[in-house]
Coordinates of C-alpha atoms in Angstrom, one line a residue:
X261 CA 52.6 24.1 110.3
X262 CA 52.5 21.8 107.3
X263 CA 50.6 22.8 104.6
X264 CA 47.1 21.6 103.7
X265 CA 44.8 22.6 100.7
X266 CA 41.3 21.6 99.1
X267 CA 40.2 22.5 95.3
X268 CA 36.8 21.9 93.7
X269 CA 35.2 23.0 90.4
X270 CA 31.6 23.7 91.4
X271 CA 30.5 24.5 88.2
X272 CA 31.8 20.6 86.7
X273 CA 30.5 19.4 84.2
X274 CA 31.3 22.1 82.2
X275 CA 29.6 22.8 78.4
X276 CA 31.9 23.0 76.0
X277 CA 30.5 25.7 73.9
X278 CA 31.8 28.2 77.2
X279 CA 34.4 30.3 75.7
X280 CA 35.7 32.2 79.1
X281 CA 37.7 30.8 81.9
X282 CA 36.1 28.9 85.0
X283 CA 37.9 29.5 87.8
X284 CA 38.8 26.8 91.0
X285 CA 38.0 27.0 94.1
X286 CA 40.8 26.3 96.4
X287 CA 40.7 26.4 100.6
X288 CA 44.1 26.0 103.2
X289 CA 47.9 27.0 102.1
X290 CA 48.1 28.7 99.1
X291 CA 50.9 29.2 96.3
X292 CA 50.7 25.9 94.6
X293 CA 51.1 24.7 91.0
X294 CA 47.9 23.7 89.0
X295 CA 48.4 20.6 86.5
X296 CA 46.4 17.8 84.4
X297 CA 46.8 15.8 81.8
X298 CA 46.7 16.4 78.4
X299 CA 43.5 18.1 76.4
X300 CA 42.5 20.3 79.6
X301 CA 43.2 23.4 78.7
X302 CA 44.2 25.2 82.5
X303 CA 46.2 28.0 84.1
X304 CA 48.9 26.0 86.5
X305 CA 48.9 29.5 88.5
X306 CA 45.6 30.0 88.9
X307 CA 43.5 26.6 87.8
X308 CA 41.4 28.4 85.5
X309 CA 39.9 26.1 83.0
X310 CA 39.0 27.2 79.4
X311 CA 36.3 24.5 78.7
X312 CA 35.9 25.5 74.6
X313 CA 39.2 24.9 74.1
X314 CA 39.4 21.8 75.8
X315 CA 38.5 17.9 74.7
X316 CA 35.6 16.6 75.9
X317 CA 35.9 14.3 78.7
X318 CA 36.7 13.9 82.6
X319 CA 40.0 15.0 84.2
X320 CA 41.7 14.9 87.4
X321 CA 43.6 18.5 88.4
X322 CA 46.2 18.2 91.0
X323 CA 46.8 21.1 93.2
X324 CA 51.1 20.9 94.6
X325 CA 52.3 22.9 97.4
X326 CA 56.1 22.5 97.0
X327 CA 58.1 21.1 99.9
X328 CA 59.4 24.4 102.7
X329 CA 60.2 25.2 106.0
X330 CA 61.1 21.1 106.4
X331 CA 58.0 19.9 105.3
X332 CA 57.4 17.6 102.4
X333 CA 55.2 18.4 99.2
X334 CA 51.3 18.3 99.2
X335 CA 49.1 17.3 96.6
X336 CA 45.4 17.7 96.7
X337 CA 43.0 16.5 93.6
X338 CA 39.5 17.5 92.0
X339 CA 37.7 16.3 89.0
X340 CA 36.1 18.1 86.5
X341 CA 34.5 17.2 83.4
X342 CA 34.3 18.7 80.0
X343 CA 30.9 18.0 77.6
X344 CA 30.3 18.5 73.8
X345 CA 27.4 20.2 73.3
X346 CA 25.0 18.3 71.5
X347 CA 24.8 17.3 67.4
X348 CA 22.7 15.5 65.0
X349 CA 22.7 14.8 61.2
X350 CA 20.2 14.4 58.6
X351 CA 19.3 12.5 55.5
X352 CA 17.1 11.9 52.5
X353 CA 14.3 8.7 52.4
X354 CA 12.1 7.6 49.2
X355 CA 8.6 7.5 50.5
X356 CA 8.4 3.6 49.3
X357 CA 9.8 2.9 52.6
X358 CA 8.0 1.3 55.1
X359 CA 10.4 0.6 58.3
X360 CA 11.0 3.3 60.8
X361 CA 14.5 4.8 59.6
X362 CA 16.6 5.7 62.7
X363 CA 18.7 9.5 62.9
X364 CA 21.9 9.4 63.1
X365 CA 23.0 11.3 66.6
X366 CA 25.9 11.8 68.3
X367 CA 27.0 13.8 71.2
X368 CA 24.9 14.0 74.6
X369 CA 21.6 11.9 74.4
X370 CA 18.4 12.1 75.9
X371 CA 16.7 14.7 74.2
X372 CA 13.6 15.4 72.2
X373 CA 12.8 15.3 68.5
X374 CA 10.5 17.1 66.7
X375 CA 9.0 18.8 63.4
X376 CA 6.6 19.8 61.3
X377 CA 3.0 18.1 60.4
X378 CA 3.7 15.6 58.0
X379 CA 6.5 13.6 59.4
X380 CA 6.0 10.7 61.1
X381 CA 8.0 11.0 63.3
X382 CA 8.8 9.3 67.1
X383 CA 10.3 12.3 69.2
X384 CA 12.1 9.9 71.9
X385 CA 14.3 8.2 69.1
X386 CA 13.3 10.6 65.9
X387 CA 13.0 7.3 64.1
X388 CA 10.5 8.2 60.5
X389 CA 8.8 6.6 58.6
X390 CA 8.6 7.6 55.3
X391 CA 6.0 5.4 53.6
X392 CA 3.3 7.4 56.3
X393 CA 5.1 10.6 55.8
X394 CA 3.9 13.3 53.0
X395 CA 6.7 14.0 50.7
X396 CA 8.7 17.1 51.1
X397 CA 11.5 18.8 53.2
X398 CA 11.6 19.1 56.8
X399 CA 13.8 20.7 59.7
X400 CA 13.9 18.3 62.7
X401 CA 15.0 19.3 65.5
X402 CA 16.7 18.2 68.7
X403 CA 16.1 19.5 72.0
X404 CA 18.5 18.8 75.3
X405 CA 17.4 20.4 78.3
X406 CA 19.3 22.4 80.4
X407 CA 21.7 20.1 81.9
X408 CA 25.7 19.5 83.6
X409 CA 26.0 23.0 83.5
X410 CA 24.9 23.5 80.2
X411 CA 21.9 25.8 78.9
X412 CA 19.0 24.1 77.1
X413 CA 20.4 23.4 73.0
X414 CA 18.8 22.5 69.9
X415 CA 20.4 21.5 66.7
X416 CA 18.8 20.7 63.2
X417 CA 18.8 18.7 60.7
X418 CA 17.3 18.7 57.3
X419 CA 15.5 15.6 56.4
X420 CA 13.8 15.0 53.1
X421 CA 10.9 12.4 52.0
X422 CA 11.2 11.9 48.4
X423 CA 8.8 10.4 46.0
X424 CA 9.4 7.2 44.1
X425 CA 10.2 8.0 40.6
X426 CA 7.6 6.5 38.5
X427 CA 7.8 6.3 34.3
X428 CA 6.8 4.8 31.1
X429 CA 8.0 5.1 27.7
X430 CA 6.6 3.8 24.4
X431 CA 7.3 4.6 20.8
X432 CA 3.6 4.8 19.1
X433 CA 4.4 4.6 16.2
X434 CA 6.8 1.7 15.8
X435 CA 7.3 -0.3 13.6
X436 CA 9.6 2.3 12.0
X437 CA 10.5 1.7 8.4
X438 CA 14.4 2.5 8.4
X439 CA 14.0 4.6 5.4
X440 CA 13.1 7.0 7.7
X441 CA 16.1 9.0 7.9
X442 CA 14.5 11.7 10.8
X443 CA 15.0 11.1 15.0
X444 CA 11.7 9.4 16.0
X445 CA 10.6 10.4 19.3
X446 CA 10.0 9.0 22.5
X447 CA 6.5 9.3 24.5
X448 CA 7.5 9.5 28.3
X449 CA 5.6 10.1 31.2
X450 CA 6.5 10.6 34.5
X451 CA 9.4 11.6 36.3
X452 CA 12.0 13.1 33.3
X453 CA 15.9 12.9 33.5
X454 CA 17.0 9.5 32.8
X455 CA 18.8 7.9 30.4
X456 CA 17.9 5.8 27.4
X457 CA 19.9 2.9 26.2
X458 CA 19.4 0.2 24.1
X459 CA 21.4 -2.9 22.6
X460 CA 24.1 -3.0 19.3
X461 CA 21.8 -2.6 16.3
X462 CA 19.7 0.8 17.4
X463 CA 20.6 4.1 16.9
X464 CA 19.6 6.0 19.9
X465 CA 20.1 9.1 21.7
X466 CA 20.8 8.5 25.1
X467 CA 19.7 11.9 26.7
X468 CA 16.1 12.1 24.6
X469 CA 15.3 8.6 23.4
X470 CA 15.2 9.7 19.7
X471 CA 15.9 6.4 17.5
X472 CA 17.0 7.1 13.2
X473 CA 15.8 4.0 11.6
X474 CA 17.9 4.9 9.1
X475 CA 21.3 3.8 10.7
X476 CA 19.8 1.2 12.8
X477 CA 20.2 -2.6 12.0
X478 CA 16.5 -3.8 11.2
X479 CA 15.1 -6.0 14.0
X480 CA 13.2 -5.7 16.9
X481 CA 15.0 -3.9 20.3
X482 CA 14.1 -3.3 23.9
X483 CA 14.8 0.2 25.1
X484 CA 15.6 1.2 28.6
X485 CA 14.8 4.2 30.2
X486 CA 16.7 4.8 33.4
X487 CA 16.2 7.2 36.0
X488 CA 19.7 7.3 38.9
X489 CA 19.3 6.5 42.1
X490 CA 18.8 9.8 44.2
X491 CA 17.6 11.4 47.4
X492 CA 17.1 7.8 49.0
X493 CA 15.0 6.4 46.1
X494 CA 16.6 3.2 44.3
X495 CA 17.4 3.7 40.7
X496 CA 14.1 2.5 38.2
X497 CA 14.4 1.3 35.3
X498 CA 11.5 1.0 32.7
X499 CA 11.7 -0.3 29.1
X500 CA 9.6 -0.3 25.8
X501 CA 9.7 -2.5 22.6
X502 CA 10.4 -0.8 19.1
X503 CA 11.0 -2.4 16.1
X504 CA 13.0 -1.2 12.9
X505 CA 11.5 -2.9 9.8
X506 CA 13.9 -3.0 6.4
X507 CA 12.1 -1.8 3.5
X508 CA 10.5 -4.0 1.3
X509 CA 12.1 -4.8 -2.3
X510 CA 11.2 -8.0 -5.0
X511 CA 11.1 -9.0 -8.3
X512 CA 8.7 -11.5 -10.1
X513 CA 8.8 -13.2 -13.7
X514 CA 6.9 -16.0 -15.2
X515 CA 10.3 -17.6 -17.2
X516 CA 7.4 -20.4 -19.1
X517 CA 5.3 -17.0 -20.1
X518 CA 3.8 -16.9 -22.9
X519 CA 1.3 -20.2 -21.6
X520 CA -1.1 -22.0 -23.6
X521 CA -4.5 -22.2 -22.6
X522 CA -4.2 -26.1 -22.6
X523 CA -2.2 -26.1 -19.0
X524 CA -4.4 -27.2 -17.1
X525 CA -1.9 -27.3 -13.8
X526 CA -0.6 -24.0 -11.9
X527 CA 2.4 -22.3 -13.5
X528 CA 4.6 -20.7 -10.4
X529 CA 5.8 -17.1 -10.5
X530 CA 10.0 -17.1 -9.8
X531 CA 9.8 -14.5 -7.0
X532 CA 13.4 -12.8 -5.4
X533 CA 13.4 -10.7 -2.7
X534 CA 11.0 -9.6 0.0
X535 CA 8.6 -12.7 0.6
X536 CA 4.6 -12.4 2.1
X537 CA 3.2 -10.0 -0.2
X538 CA 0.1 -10.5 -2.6
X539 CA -0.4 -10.9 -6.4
X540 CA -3.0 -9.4 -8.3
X541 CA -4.1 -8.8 -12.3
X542 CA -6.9 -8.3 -14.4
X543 CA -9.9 -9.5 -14.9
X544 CA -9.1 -13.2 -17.0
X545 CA -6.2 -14.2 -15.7
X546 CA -6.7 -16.9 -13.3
X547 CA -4.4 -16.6 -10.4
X548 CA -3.2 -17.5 -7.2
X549 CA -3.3 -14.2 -4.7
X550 CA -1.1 -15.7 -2.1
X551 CA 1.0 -17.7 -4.3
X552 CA 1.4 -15.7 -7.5
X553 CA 0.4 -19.3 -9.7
X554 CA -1.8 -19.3 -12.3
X555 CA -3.3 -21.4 -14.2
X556 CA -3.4 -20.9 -17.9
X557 CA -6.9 -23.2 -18.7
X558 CA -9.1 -21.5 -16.9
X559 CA -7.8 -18.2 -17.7
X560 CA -8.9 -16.0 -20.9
X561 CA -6.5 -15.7 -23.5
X562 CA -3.9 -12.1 -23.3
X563 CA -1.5 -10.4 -22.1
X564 CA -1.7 -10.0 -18.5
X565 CA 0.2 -7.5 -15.8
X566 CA 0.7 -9.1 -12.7
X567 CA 1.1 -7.1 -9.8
X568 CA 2.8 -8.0 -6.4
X569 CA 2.2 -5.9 -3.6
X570 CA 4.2 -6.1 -0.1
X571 CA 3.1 -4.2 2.7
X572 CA 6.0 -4.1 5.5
X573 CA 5.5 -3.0 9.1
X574 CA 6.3 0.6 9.5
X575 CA 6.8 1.1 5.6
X576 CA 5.0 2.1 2.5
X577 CA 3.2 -0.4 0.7
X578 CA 5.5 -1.3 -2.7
X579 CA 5.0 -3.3 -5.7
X580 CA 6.5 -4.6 -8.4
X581 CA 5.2 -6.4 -11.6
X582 CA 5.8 -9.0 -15.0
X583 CA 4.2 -9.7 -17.8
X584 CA 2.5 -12.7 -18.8
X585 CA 1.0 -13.7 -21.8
X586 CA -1.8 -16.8 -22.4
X587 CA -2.4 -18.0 -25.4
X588 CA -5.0 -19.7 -27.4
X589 CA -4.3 -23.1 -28.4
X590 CA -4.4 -23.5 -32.3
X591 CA -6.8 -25.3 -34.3
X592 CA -7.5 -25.7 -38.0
X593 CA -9.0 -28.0 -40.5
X594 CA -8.3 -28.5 -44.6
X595 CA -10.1 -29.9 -47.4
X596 CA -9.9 -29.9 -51.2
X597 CA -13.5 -29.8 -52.2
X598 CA -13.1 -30.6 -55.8
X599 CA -11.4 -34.0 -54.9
X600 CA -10.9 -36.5 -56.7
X601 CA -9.0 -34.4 -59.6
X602 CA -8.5 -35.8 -63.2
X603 CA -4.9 -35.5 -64.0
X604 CA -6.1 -34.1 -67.2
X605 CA -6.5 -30.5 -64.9
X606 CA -3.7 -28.2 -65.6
X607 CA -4.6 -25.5 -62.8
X608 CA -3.8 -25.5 -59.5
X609 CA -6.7 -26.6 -56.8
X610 CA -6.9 -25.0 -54.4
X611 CA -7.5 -25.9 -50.6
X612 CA -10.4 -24.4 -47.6
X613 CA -8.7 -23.7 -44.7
X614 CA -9.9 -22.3 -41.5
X615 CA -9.2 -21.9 -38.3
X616 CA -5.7 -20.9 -37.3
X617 CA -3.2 -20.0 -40.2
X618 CA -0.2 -22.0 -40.4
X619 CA 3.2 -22.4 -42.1
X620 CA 3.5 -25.5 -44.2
X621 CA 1.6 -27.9 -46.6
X622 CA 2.9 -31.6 -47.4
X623 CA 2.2 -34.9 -48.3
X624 CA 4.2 -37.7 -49.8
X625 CA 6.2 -37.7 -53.3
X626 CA 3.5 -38.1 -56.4
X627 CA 1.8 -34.9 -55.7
X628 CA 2.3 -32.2 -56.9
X629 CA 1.6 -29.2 -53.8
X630 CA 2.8 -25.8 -52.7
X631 CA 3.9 -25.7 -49.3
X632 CA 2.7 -22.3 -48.2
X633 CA -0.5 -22.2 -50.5
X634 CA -1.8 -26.0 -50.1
X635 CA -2.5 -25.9 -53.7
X636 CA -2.2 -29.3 -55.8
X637 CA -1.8 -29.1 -59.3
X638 CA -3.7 -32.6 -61.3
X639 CA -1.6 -32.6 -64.3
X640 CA 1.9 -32.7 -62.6
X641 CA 0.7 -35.4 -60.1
X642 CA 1.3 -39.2 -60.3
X643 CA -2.7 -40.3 -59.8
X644 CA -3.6 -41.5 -56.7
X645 CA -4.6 -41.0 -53.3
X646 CA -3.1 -39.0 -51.1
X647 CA -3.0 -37.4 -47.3
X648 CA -2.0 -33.8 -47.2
X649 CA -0.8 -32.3 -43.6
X650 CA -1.0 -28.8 -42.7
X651 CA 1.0 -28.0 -39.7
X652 CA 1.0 -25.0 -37.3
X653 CA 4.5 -24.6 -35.8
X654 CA 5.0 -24.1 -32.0
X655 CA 4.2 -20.9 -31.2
X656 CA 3.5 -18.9 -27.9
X657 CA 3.8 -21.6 -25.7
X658 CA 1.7 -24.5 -27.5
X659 CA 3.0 -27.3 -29.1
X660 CA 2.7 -27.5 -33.1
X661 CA -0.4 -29.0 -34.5
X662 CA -1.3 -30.9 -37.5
X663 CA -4.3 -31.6 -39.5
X664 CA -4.6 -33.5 -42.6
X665 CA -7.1 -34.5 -45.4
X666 CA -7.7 -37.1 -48.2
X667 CA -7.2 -35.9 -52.1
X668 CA -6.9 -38.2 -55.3
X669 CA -5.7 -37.7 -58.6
X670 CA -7.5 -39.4 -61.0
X671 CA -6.0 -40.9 -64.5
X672 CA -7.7 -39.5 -67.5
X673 CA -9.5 -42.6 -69.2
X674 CA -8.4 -43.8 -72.3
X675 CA -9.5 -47.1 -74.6
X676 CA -10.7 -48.6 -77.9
X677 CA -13.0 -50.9 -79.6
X678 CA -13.5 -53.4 -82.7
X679 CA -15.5 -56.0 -84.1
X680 CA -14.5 -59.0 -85.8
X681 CA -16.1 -57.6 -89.2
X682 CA -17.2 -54.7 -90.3
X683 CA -20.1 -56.2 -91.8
X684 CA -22.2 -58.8 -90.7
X685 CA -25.7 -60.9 -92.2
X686 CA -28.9 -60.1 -90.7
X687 CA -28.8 -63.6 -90.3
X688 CA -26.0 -63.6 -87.8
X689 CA -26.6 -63.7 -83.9
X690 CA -24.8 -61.8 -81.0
X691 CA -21.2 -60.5 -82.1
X692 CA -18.9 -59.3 -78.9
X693 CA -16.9 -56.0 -79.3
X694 CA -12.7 -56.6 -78.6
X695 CA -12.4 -53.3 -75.9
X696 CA -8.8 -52.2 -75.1
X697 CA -7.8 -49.7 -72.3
X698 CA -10.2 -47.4 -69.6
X699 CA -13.4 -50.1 -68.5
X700 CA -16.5 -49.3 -67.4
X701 CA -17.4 -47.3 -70.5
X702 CA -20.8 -47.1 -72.2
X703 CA -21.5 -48.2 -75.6
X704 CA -23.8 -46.5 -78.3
X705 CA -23.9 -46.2 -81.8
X706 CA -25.3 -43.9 -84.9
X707 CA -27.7 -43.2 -86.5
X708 CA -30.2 -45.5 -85.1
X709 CA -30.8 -49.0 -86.2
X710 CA -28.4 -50.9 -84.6
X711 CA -29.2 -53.5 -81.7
X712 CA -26.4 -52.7 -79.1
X713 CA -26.1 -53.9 -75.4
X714 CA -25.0 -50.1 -73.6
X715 CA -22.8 -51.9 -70.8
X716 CA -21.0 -54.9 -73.0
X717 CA -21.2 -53.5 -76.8
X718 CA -22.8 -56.6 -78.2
X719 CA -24.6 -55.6 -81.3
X720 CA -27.0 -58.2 -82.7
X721 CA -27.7 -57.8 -86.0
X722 CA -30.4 -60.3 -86.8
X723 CA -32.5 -57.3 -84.8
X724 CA -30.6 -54.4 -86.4
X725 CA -32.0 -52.6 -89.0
X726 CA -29.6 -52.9 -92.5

């Protein structure tokens, strides 16, 4: 008879995780060869199938009775399928987000999610959501029922909801003086492992935020503080000011100094160096706190320490300080009491002074003076009238000064007188006296008895006695 044969696999689909062989089941001739194609792992005596160390998939198995006895070769078929047991992954998710966040699944579908309180969670999708989830670690697992031959399986996965990182930083005390030659720390709050950066210019340590103002460039800088991206949060990035001040230095001078008392317009201070800072002195001096002028006329005569003070961001308070000097204006006033002098006087006159002492005496030629002293001496004078000056040299920043006064040297007087006769007659009237020399004389005459006018020196002797 010719041959004739059925096979079936009554246990197809089968799991894959089944490690022994699954045998066919075969009706009519027997003897045949078992084949398929390639990734079915099968006995081609006995059609045994080894699903675990098969692919997963669906295959055809052909069954071959070889040609005999005159008839021709037979070849029955059967399907069976292979399946991969079910698996799922997991992942991390920062709690900022607010869309459901799908699992990533592959292998049989249509199973059930599930896990612990606290995850929001859908069980027909496992989609979460983190922003309604509690932060924390959970297992969530995935449940197939038994099916195609394959017991009920659950897999895992690991699935974390992670907390936004959240941080500040400040530096409380900048400004930083950058004499400070010590790491200045950083206040931070929050979450801690970032890294600190800044631009060119600031020294800073990138693990702890420390900044030396020392070795920075002075100036003001933004400092970042940034913590990485990690388990599903986006990286965040906060950021502080600090600023690194350069210490304060100056000089000050007052290059007109010493002043006289006279200026009545502001004298400047020449100031180098480090500019805002405020001038102060003592009690007198009349000055300018913001400016550092002062003003000499309104001020009391001395000498004077000015002091400027600068007080920089972040650094001690420093000062530096000049001299100035005010002076009083001079003032004096001469006069030679005895004036007018006879030239007859062989001592030197002298002069009152007062008021500020000076240097030098003079007046024109003809009189006879000593510079230093003022003294005029009558007898080596040509008579006259004459203006002495007495001047005060420059001095401590006021112009010279001169005063003067009127003396005259007077001629000693000198003259004579005769009369016509010696003697005259009772008789006679008025006789006029012949005067040589000095005028405005007075006449008298001895003893007594002669009749003589006083201011001419008539004598009349018809009234004189003989």
């Amino acid at each position: 008879a010719a041959p004739s044969a059925s096979i079936s696999y009554a246990g197809s689909p089968f799991c894959k995780t089944i490690t022994s062989a699954q045998s066919v089941t075969q009706t009519g001739t027997t003897g045949g060869t078992y084949s398929s194609t390639a990734g079915l792992s099968i006995i081609a005596s006995t059609g045994a199938i080894t699903p675990s160390i098969s692919t997963a998939g669906t295959y055809t198995v052909s069954y071959t009775i070889a040609a005999t006895g005159g008839c021709s070769a037979v070849s029955t078929t059967a399907s069976v399928t292979i399946t991969a047991a079910p698996t799922a992954r997991s992942a991390s998710f920062c709690n900022t987000l607010t869309s459901a966040q799908s699992v990533s699944q592959t292998g049989t579908t249509g199973g059930t999610y599930s896990s612990a309180t606290g995850l929001s969670i859908d069980p027909s999708t496992g989609a979460i959501t983190p922003s309604t989830s509690t932060a924390g670690t959970y297992t969530v697992t995935y449940t197939l029922a038994a099916a195609g031959g394959c017991a009920a399986v659950s897999t895992t996965a690991s699935v974390s909801i992670t907390t936004a990182p959240s941080v500040s930083i400040s530096y409380e005390e900048s400004p930083f003086c950058k004499t400070l030659t010590t790491g200045q720390a950083v206040s931070q709050t929050g979450t801690t492992g970032g890294t600190y950066s800044s631009t060119t210019g600031l020294s800073i340590n990138a693990s702890t935020g420390a900044i030396t103002p020392s070795t920075s460039t002075a100036g003001t800088y933004t400092v970042s503080y940034t913590i990485a991206a990690t388990a599903g949060c986006s990286a965040v990035t906060t950021t502080a000011s600090v600023t690194i001040t350069a210490a304060p230095s100056a000089s000050i001078s007052y290059t007109g100094s010493p002043f006289c008392n006279t200026l009545s317009s502001a004298q400047s201070v020449s100031q180098t160096g480090t500019i805002g800072g405020t001038y102060s002195s003592a009690t007198g001096l009349s000055i300018d706190a913001s400016t550092g002028a002062i003003t000499p006329s309104t001020s009391t005569a001395g000498t004077y320490t000015v002091t400027y003070t600068i007080v920089a961001a972040g650094c001690s308070a420093v000062s530096t300080s000049a001299t100035v000097t005010i002076t009083t204006a001079p003032s004096a006033s001469i006069s030679y009491a005895g004036s007018p002098f006879c030239k007859t006087i062989t001592s030197a006159q002298s002069v009152t002074q007062t008021g500020t002492t000076g240097v030098m005496y003079s007046s024109t030629t003809g009189l006879g003076i000593n510079a230093s002293t003022g003294e005029i001496t009558p007898s080596i004078s040509t008579a006259g009238a004459y203006t002495v000056s007495y001047t005060i040299a420059a001095t401590g920043g006021c112009a010279a000064l001169t005063t003067t006064t009127a003396v005259t040297i007077t001629a000693a007087p000198i003259a004579s007188i005769s009369c016509a006769s010696t003697s005259f007659c009772q008789t006679v009237g008025v006789q006029s006296i012949s005067q040589t020399g000095t005028t405005g004389g007075t006449y008298s005459a001895s003893p007594a008895g002669l009749s003589i006018n006083a201011s001419t020196g008539e004598i009349t002797p018809s009234t004189s006695t003989a």
